[in-house]
PDB file of C-alpha atoms in Angstrom:
ATOM      1  CA  UNK E   1     -18.633   3.872   7.862  1.00 62.00           C
ATOM      2  CA  UNK E   2     -15.317   2.303   6.876  1.00 68.00           C
ATOM      3  CA  UNK E   3     -16.427   0.758   3.630  1.00 91.00           C
ATOM      4  CA  UNK E   4     -14.391   0.455   0.484  1.00 96.00           C
ATOM      5  CA  UNK E   5     -16.257  -1.104  -2.438  1.00 97.00           C
ATOM      6  CA  UNK E   6     -14.757  -2.839  -5.455  1.00 98.00           C
ATOM      7  CA  UNK E   7     -16.239  -4.008  -8.725  1.00 97.00           C
ATOM      8  CA  UNK E   8     -16.383  -6.476 -10.256  1.00 97.00           C
ATOM      9  CA  UNK E   9     -16.069  -9.206  -7.660  1.00 96.00           C
ATOM     10  CA  UNK E  10     -14.730 -11.664 -10.213  1.00 97.00           C
ATOM     11  CA  UNK E  11     -13.204 -11.070 -13.644  1.00 97.00           C
ATOM     12  CA  UNK E  12     -12.018 -13.513 -16.281  1.00 96.00           C
ATOM     13  CA  UNK E  13     -10.144 -12.069 -19.224  1.00 94.00           C
ATOM     14  CA  UNK E  14      -8.030 -13.190 -22.129  1.00 93.00           C
ATOM     15  CA  UNK E  15      -4.516 -11.957 -22.722  1.00 92.00           C
ATOM     16  CA  UNK E  16      -5.669  -9.630 -25.508  1.00 91.00           C
ATOM     17  CA  UNK E  17      -8.554  -8.063 -23.594  1.00 92.00           C
ATOM     18  CA  UNK E  18      -8.755  -4.628 -22.009  1.00 95.00           C
ATOM     19  CA  UNK E  19     -10.644  -4.384 -18.746  1.00 96.00           C
ATOM     20  CA  UNK E  20     -10.845  -2.119 -15.721  1.00 98.00           C
ATOM     21  CA  UNK E  21     -11.170  -2.647 -11.994  1.00 98.00           C
ATOM     22  CA  UNK E  22     -13.015  -0.038  -9.969  1.00 98.00           C
ATOM     23  CA  UNK E  23     -12.755   1.055  -6.363  1.00 98.00           C
ATOM     24  CA  UNK E  24     -14.819   3.608  -4.447  1.00 98.00           C
ATOM     25  CA  UNK E  25     -14.822   5.070  -0.951  1.00 97.00           C
ATOM     26  CA  UNK E  26     -16.912   7.782   0.661  1.00 92.00           C
ATOM     27  CA  UNK E  27     -14.960   8.270   3.861  1.00 93.00           C
ATOM     28  CA  UNK E  28     -13.310  11.469   2.686  1.00 92.00           C
ATOM     29  CA  UNK E  29      -9.976   9.678   2.480  1.00 93.00           C
ATOM     30  CA  UNK E  30      -7.312  11.328   0.361  1.00 92.00           C
ATOM     31  CA  UNK E  31      -4.976   8.365  -0.121  1.00 93.00           C
ATOM     32  CA  UNK E  32      -5.894   5.279  -2.145  1.00 95.00           C
ATOM     33  CA  UNK E  33      -3.931   2.134  -2.870  1.00 95.00           C
ATOM     34  CA  UNK E  34      -3.820  -0.872  -5.173  1.00 97.00           C
ATOM     35  CA  UNK E  35      -2.433  -4.150  -3.860  1.00 97.00           C
ATOM     36  CA  UNK E  36      -1.943  -7.516  -5.576  1.00 97.00           C
ATOM     37  CA  UNK E  37      -2.309 -10.696  -3.555  1.00 97.00           C
ATOM     38  CA  UNK E  38      -1.313 -14.108  -4.850  1.00 96.00           C
ATOM     39  CA  UNK E  39      -2.647 -17.246  -3.199  1.00 93.00           C
ATOM     40  CA  UNK E  40      -1.226 -17.947   0.254  1.00 90.00           C
ATOM     41  CA  UNK E  41       0.841 -14.729   0.166  1.00 94.00           C
ATOM     42  CA  UNK E  42       0.475 -11.326   1.813  1.00 95.00           C
ATOM     43  CA  UNK E  43      -0.678  -8.331  -0.226  1.00 95.00           C
ATOM     44  CA  UNK E  44       1.981  -6.531  -2.250  1.00 94.00           C
ATOM     45  CA  UNK E  45       1.711  -2.804  -2.813  1.00 94.00           C
ATOM     46  CA  UNK E  46       1.380  -1.713  -6.442  1.00 96.00           C
ATOM     47  CA  UNK E  47       0.370   1.966  -6.486  1.00 96.00           C
ATOM     48  CA  UNK E  48      -0.392   4.799  -4.077  1.00 94.00           C
ATOM     49  CA  UNK E  49      -2.410   7.888  -4.912  1.00 94.00           C
ATOM     50  CA  UNK E  50      -2.224  10.839  -2.570  1.00 91.00           C
ATOM     51  CA  UNK E  51      -4.588  13.764  -3.119  1.00 92.00           C
ATOM     52  CA  UNK E  52      -5.430  12.325  -6.563  1.00 94.00           C
ATOM     53  CA  UNK E  53      -1.801  12.283  -7.669  1.00 94.00           C
ATOM     54  CA  UNK E  54       0.226   9.133  -8.224  1.00 95.00           C
ATOM     55  CA  UNK E  55       2.837   9.167  -5.502  1.00 91.00           C
ATOM     56  CA  UNK E  56       4.151   5.610  -5.541  1.00 90.00           C
ATOM     57  CA  UNK E  57       4.573   3.064  -8.346  1.00 93.00           C
ATOM     58  CA  UNK E  58       6.270  -0.038  -7.004  1.00 92.00           C
ATOM     59  CA  UNK E  59       7.875  -0.901 -10.345  1.00 93.00           C
ATOM     60  CA  UNK E  60       4.634  -2.301 -11.709  1.00 96.00           C
ATOM     61  CA  UNK E  61       4.614  -3.360 -15.405  1.00 96.00           C
ATOM     62  CA  UNK E  62       2.962  -0.889 -17.769  1.00 96.00           C
ATOM     63  CA  UNK E  63       0.200  -3.365 -18.625  1.00 97.00           C
ATOM     64  CA  UNK E  64      -1.313  -2.119 -15.339  1.00 98.00           C
ATOM     65  CA  UNK E  65      -2.406   1.517 -15.549  1.00 98.00           C
ATOM     66  CA  UNK E  66      -3.935   3.238 -12.516  1.00 98.00           C
ATOM     67  CA  UNK E  67      -6.233   6.239 -12.657  1.00 97.00           C
ATOM     68  CA  UNK E  68      -7.755   8.419  -9.942  1.00 97.00           C
ATOM     69  CA  UNK E  69     -10.586  10.452 -11.526  1.00 95.00           C
ATOM     70  CA  UNK E  70     -11.517  12.073  -8.207  1.00 94.00           C
ATOM     71  CA  UNK E  71     -10.873  11.681  -4.513  1.00 90.00           C
ATOM     72  CA  UNK E  72     -13.497   8.942  -4.133  1.00 96.00           C
ATOM     73  CA  UNK E  73     -12.663   6.754  -7.119  1.00 97.00           C
ATOM     74  CA  UNK E  74      -9.697   4.650  -8.137  1.00 98.00           C
ATOM     75  CA  UNK E  75      -9.445   2.582 -11.286  1.00 98.00           C
ATOM     76  CA  UNK E  76      -6.948   0.012 -12.485  1.00 98.00           C
ATOM     77  CA  UNK E  77      -6.864  -0.427 -16.256  1.00 98.00           C
ATOM     78  CA  UNK E  78      -5.644  -3.786 -17.495  1.00 97.00           C
ATOM     79  CA  UNK E  79      -4.275  -4.540 -20.942  1.00 95.00           C
ATOM     80  CA  UNK E  80      -2.335  -7.457 -22.407  1.00 94.00           C
ATOM     81  CA  UNK E  81      -2.078  -9.273 -19.102  1.00 95.00           C
ATOM     82  CA  UNK E  82      -0.306 -12.571 -18.590  1.00 96.00           C
ATOM     83  CA  UNK E  83      -1.635 -15.674 -16.813  1.00 96.00           C
ATOM     84  CA  UNK E  84       0.756 -14.982 -13.922  1.00 96.00           C
ATOM     85  CA  UNK E  85      -1.154 -11.742 -13.286  1.00 97.00           C
ATOM     86  CA  UNK E  86      -4.060 -13.816 -12.005  1.00 97.00           C
ATOM     87  CA  UNK E  87      -4.537 -12.794  -8.378  1.00 97.00           C
ATOM     88  CA  UNK E  88      -6.794 -11.013  -5.911  1.00 97.00           C
ATOM     89  CA  UNK E  89      -6.548  -7.250  -6.459  1.00 98.00           C
ATOM     90  CA  UNK E  90      -7.251  -5.243  -3.351  1.00 97.00           C
ATOM     91  CA  UNK E  91      -8.010  -1.568  -3.082  1.00 98.00           C
ATOM     92  CA  UNK E  92      -7.470   0.346   0.152  1.00 96.00           C
ATOM     93  CA  UNK E  93      -7.912   3.892   1.341  1.00 95.00           C
ATOM     94  CA  UNK E  94      -6.637   5.968   4.227  1.00 93.00           C
ATOM     95  CA  UNK E  95      -7.022   9.480   5.573  1.00 89.00           C
ATOM     96  CA  UNK E  96      -3.752  10.594   4.029  1.00 84.00           C
ATOM     97  CA  UNK E  97      -1.520  13.393   5.172  1.00 72.00           C
ATOM     98  CA  UNK E  98       1.072  13.268   7.896  1.00 65.00           C
ATOM     99  CA  UNK E  99       0.859  12.917  11.621  1.00 62.00           C
ATOM    100  CA  UNK E 100      -1.008  10.258  13.560  1.00 64.00           C
ATOM    101  CA  UNK E 101      -2.076   6.879  12.354  1.00 75.00           C
ATOM    102  CA  UNK E 102      -2.943   6.556   8.689  1.00 85.00           C
ATOM    103  CA  UNK E 103      -4.874   3.321   8.935  1.00 90.00           C
ATOM    104  CA  UNK E 104      -5.642   1.628   5.651  1.00 93.00           C
ATOM    105  CA  UNK E 105      -9.102   0.166   5.079  1.00 95.00           C
ATOM    106  CA  UNK E 106      -9.412  -2.532   2.456  1.00 96.00           C
ATOM    107  CA  UNK E 107     -12.113  -3.442  -0.004  1.00 97.00           C
ATOM    108  CA  UNK E 108     -13.283  -7.020  -0.631  1.00 96.00           C
ATOM    109  CA  UNK E 109     -11.075  -7.379  -3.689  1.00 97.00           C
ATOM    110  CA  UNK E 110     -11.513  -8.423  -7.305  1.00 98.00           C
ATOM    111  CA  UNK E 111     -10.534 -11.987  -8.149  1.00 97.00           C
ATOM    112  CA  UNK E 112      -8.865 -11.781 -11.562  1.00 97.00           C
ATOM    113  CA  UNK E 113      -8.219 -14.782 -13.771  1.00 97.00           C
ATOM    114  CA  UNK E 114      -6.196 -14.331 -16.971  1.00 96.00           C
ATOM    115  CA  UNK E 115      -6.570 -17.112 -19.513  1.00 94.00           C
TER     116      UNK E 115
ATOM    117  CA  UNK Y   1      15.605  -3.264   5.572  1.00 56.00           C
ATOM    118  CA  UNK Y   2      12.116  -3.810   6.851  1.00 64.00           C
ATOM    119  CA  UNK Y   3      10.834  -7.323   7.486  1.00 86.00           C
ATOM    120  CA  UNK Y   4       7.920  -8.822   9.373  1.00 92.00           C
ATOM    121  CA  UNK Y   5       7.823 -12.477  10.391  1.00 93.00           C
ATOM    122  CA  UNK Y   6       4.991 -14.669  11.634  1.00 95.00           C
ATOM    123  CA  UNK Y   7       4.494 -18.346  12.244  1.00 90.00           C
ATOM    124  CA  UNK Y   8       2.417 -19.830   9.444  1.00 92.00           C
ATOM    125  CA  UNK Y   9      -0.123 -21.986  11.241  1.00 96.00           C
ATOM    126  CA  UNK Y  10      -1.930 -22.230  14.573  1.00 97.00           C
ATOM    127  CA  UNK Y  11      -4.568 -24.754  15.607  1.00 97.00           C
ATOM    128  CA  UNK Y  12      -6.696 -24.231  18.715  1.00 97.00           C
ATOM    129  CA  UNK Y  13      -9.756 -25.755  20.301  1.00 97.00           C
ATOM    130  CA  UNK Y  14     -12.960 -23.771  20.379  1.00 97.00           C
ATOM    131  CA  UNK Y  15     -13.212 -21.807  23.634  1.00 97.00           C
ATOM    132  CA  UNK Y  16      -9.442 -21.710  24.207  1.00 97.00           C
ATOM    133  CA  UNK Y  17      -7.279 -18.621  23.793  1.00 97.00           C
ATOM    134  CA  UNK Y  18      -5.238 -18.126  20.630  1.00 97.00           C
ATOM    135  CA  UNK Y  19      -1.946 -16.257  20.598  1.00 97.00           C
ATOM    136  CA  UNK Y  20      -0.480 -15.195  17.265  1.00 98.00           C
ATOM    137  CA  UNK Y  21       3.054 -13.857  17.330  1.00 97.00           C
ATOM    138  CA  UNK Y  22       4.898 -11.461  15.061  1.00 95.00           C
ATOM    139  CA  UNK Y  23       8.379  -9.940  14.962  1.00 94.00           C
ATOM    140  CA  UNK Y  24       9.416  -6.879  13.020  1.00 90.00           C
ATOM    141  CA  UNK Y  25      12.708  -5.194  12.247  1.00 85.00           C
ATOM    142  CA  UNK Y  26      12.007  -1.495  11.726  1.00 77.00           C
ATOM    143  CA  UNK Y  27      12.546   0.013  15.159  1.00 72.00           C
ATOM    144  CA  UNK Y  28      11.219   3.373  13.980  1.00 75.00           C
ATOM    145  CA  UNK Y  29       7.781   1.975  13.099  1.00 70.00           C
ATOM    146  CA  UNK Y  30       5.118   4.082  14.736  1.00 76.00           C
ATOM    147  CA  UNK Y  31       2.049   1.923  14.217  1.00 87.00           C
ATOM    148  CA  UNK Y  32       1.590  -1.834  14.054  1.00 91.00           C
ATOM    149  CA  UNK Y  33      -1.564  -3.461  12.741  1.00 94.00           C
ATOM    150  CA  UNK Y  34      -3.460  -6.715  12.803  1.00 96.00           C
ATOM    151  CA  UNK Y  35      -5.685  -7.617   9.854  1.00 97.00           C
ATOM    152  CA  UNK Y  36      -7.938 -10.653   9.420  1.00 97.00           C
ATOM    153  CA  UNK Y  37      -8.643 -12.262   6.047  1.00 97.00           C
ATOM    154  CA  UNK Y  38     -11.332 -14.877   5.570  1.00 95.00           C
ATOM    155  CA  UNK Y  39     -11.258 -17.108   2.466  1.00 91.00           C
ATOM    156  CA  UNK Y  40     -11.931 -15.182  -0.721  1.00 87.00           C
ATOM    157  CA  UNK Y  41     -12.369 -11.887   1.128  1.00 91.00           C
ATOM    158  CA  UNK Y  42     -10.481  -8.649   1.607  1.00 93.00           C
ATOM    159  CA  UNK Y  43      -8.537  -7.623   4.693  1.00 96.00           C
ATOM    160  CA  UNK Y  44     -10.497  -6.594   7.750  1.00 95.00           C
ATOM    161  CA  UNK Y  45      -8.753  -4.258  10.168  1.00 95.00           C
ATOM    162  CA  UNK Y  46      -8.881  -5.818  13.640  1.00 96.00           C
ATOM    163  CA  UNK Y  47      -6.830  -3.426  15.702  1.00 94.00           C
ATOM    164  CA  UNK Y  48      -3.651  -1.408  15.787  1.00 92.00           C
ATOM    165  CA  UNK Y  49      -1.239  -0.247  18.439  1.00 92.00           C
ATOM    166  CA  UNK Y  50       0.921   2.824  18.676  1.00 87.00           C
ATOM    167  CA  UNK Y  51       4.562   2.099  19.351  1.00 82.00           C
ATOM    168  CA  UNK Y  52       4.606   3.956  22.673  1.00 82.00           C
ATOM    169  CA  UNK Y  53       1.986   1.585  24.085  1.00 84.00           C
ATOM    170  CA  UNK Y  54       2.595  -1.807  25.682  1.00 88.00           C
ATOM    171  CA  UNK Y  55      -0.882  -3.209  25.499  1.00 93.00           C
ATOM    172  CA  UNK Y  56      -4.240  -2.559  23.915  1.00 93.00           C
ATOM    173  CA  UNK Y  57      -7.445  -4.429  24.640  1.00 94.00           C
ATOM    174  CA  UNK Y  58     -10.571  -4.461  22.508  1.00 92.00           C
ATOM    175  CA  UNK Y  59     -13.261  -6.918  23.587  1.00 95.00           C
ATOM    176  CA  UNK Y  60     -11.830 -10.413  22.987  1.00 96.00           C
ATOM    177  CA  UNK Y  61      -8.640  -9.068  21.421  1.00 97.00           C
ATOM    178  CA  UNK Y  62      -5.499  -8.144  23.348  1.00 97.00           C
ATOM    179  CA  UNK Y  63      -2.417  -6.777  21.618  1.00 96.00           C
ATOM    180  CA  UNK Y  64       0.912  -6.859  23.418  1.00 96.00           C
ATOM    181  CA  UNK Y  65       3.931  -4.953  22.171  1.00 94.00           C
ATOM    182  CA  UNK Y  66       7.491  -5.536  23.356  1.00 91.00           C
ATOM    183  CA  UNK Y  67       9.324  -2.714  21.630  1.00 88.00           C
ATOM    184  CA  UNK Y  68      12.733  -3.752  22.965  1.00 88.00           C
ATOM    185  CA  UNK Y  69      12.437  -7.200  21.356  1.00 90.00           C
ATOM    186  CA  UNK Y  70      10.368  -5.898  18.398  1.00 90.00           C
ATOM    187  CA  UNK Y  71       7.732  -8.503  19.206  1.00 93.00           C
ATOM    188  CA  UNK Y  72       3.995  -8.109  18.735  1.00 94.00           C
ATOM    189  CA  UNK Y  73       1.289 -10.583  19.709  1.00 96.00           C
ATOM    190  CA  UNK Y  74      -2.451 -10.871  19.236  1.00 97.00           C
ATOM    191  CA  UNK Y  75      -4.427 -12.815  21.808  1.00 98.00           C
ATOM    192  CA  UNK Y  76      -7.973 -13.882  20.986  1.00 98.00           C
ATOM    193  CA  UNK Y  77      -9.917 -14.940  24.057  1.00 98.00           C
ATOM    194  CA  UNK Y  78     -12.641 -17.610  23.857  1.00 98.00           C
ATOM    195  CA  UNK Y  79     -11.760 -18.466  20.251  1.00 98.00           C
ATOM    196  CA  UNK Y  80     -14.756 -19.326  18.076  1.00 97.00           C
ATOM    197  CA  UNK Y  81     -15.063 -21.157  14.759  1.00 96.00           C
ATOM    198  CA  UNK Y  82     -15.780 -17.788  13.133  1.00 95.00           C
ATOM    199  CA  UNK Y  83     -12.269 -16.715  14.081  1.00 97.00           C
ATOM    200  CA  UNK Y  84     -10.810 -19.223  11.605  1.00 97.00           C
ATOM    201  CA  UNK Y  85      -8.962 -17.071   9.081  1.00 97.00           C
ATOM    202  CA  UNK Y  86      -5.525 -15.780   8.134  1.00 97.00           C
ATOM    203  CA  UNK Y  87      -4.169 -13.082  10.430  1.00 98.00           C
ATOM    204  CA  UNK Y  88      -1.644 -10.599   9.066  1.00 97.00           C
ATOM    205  CA  UNK Y  89       0.643  -8.516  11.194  1.00 96.00           C
ATOM    206  CA  UNK Y  90       1.820  -5.317   9.485  1.00 94.00           C
ATOM    207  CA  UNK Y  91       4.077  -2.415  10.291  1.00 89.00           C
ATOM    208  CA  UNK Y  92       3.910   1.031   8.776  1.00 84.00           C
ATOM    209  CA  UNK Y  93       7.040   1.673   6.747  1.00 77.00           C
ATOM    210  CA  UNK Y  94       8.832   4.662   8.183  1.00 65.00           C
ATOM    211  CA  UNK Y  95      10.573   5.661   4.983  1.00 64.00           C
ATOM    212  CA  UNK Y  96       8.405   8.649   4.179  1.00 61.00           C
ATOM    213  CA  UNK Y  97       5.248   7.231   2.660  1.00 67.00           C
ATOM    214  CA  UNK Y  98       2.379   5.102   3.870  1.00 74.00           C
ATOM    215  CA  UNK Y  99       3.433   1.603   2.915  1.00 82.00           C
ATOM    216  CA  UNK Y 100       2.368  -1.350   5.009  1.00 89.00           C
ATOM    217  CA  UNK Y 101       4.908  -4.122   5.399  1.00 90.00           C
ATOM    218  CA  UNK Y 102       3.003  -7.375   5.903  1.00 94.00           C
ATOM    219  CA  UNK Y 103       4.062 -10.597   7.497  1.00 95.00           C
ATOM    220  CA  UNK Y 104       3.338 -13.833   5.627  1.00 96.00           C
ATOM    221  CA  UNK Y 105       0.149 -14.367   7.614  1.00 97.00           C
ATOM    222  CA  UNK Y 106      -0.806 -16.943  10.261  1.00 97.00           C
ATOM    223  CA  UNK Y 107      -3.567 -19.380   9.392  1.00 97.00           C
ATOM    224  CA  UNK Y 108      -5.708 -19.956  12.476  1.00 98.00           C
ATOM    225  CA  UNK Y 109      -7.747 -23.162  12.495  1.00 97.00           C
ATOM    226  CA  UNK Y 110     -10.351 -23.543  15.242  1.00 97.00           C
ATOM    227  CA  UNK Y 111     -11.645 -27.052  15.899  1.00 94.00           C
ATOM    228  CA  UNK Y 112     -14.416 -28.321  18.181  1.00 90.00           C
TER     229      UNK Y 112
END
């Protein structure tokens, strides 16, 4: 099973709203990722969690706040977003650790629209 | 720095072979990946190749790696309409953490 699930599938929010995106995997992976993908562009890495600790923040604005409550779950808390933050948000997971391939498996994404 | 380049569009007839090309710059990359993305969906891992390999075959998919020229290709045999999608080539960043460097993606259109 190489499934990563994400909820919700679609989200529309105003610039003053607070919302959260959720991601879950049950593959025993210890690394989890958030990517942002704009239309007709490749995914761009936002955050990496390794063994439930934030290891990489790719200079993402503070209106995006990641959280990893346990090794299976990854959240992305959204607050005071801008219309240009509208995008497909993808979660991925991988085995983690060093040595060998660390293939990333992606979820179906959450399509976010900020009005 | 790291960079991955792909042609943006490929059109093929159903039943023909498709070849999607990719070049990368990081000669110390250990793994190179191909992902498929259908409209409105996430990325589906198709296959990957280790940098000490020249070729990998998986059913209708053949990956060729020319490490000297830093060139990677994905061949899809007997292309079907269901293969219409965007195909991303990606290399694993070798700078100490697991970051994928994606190409811009190649849109494959399959017509009857």
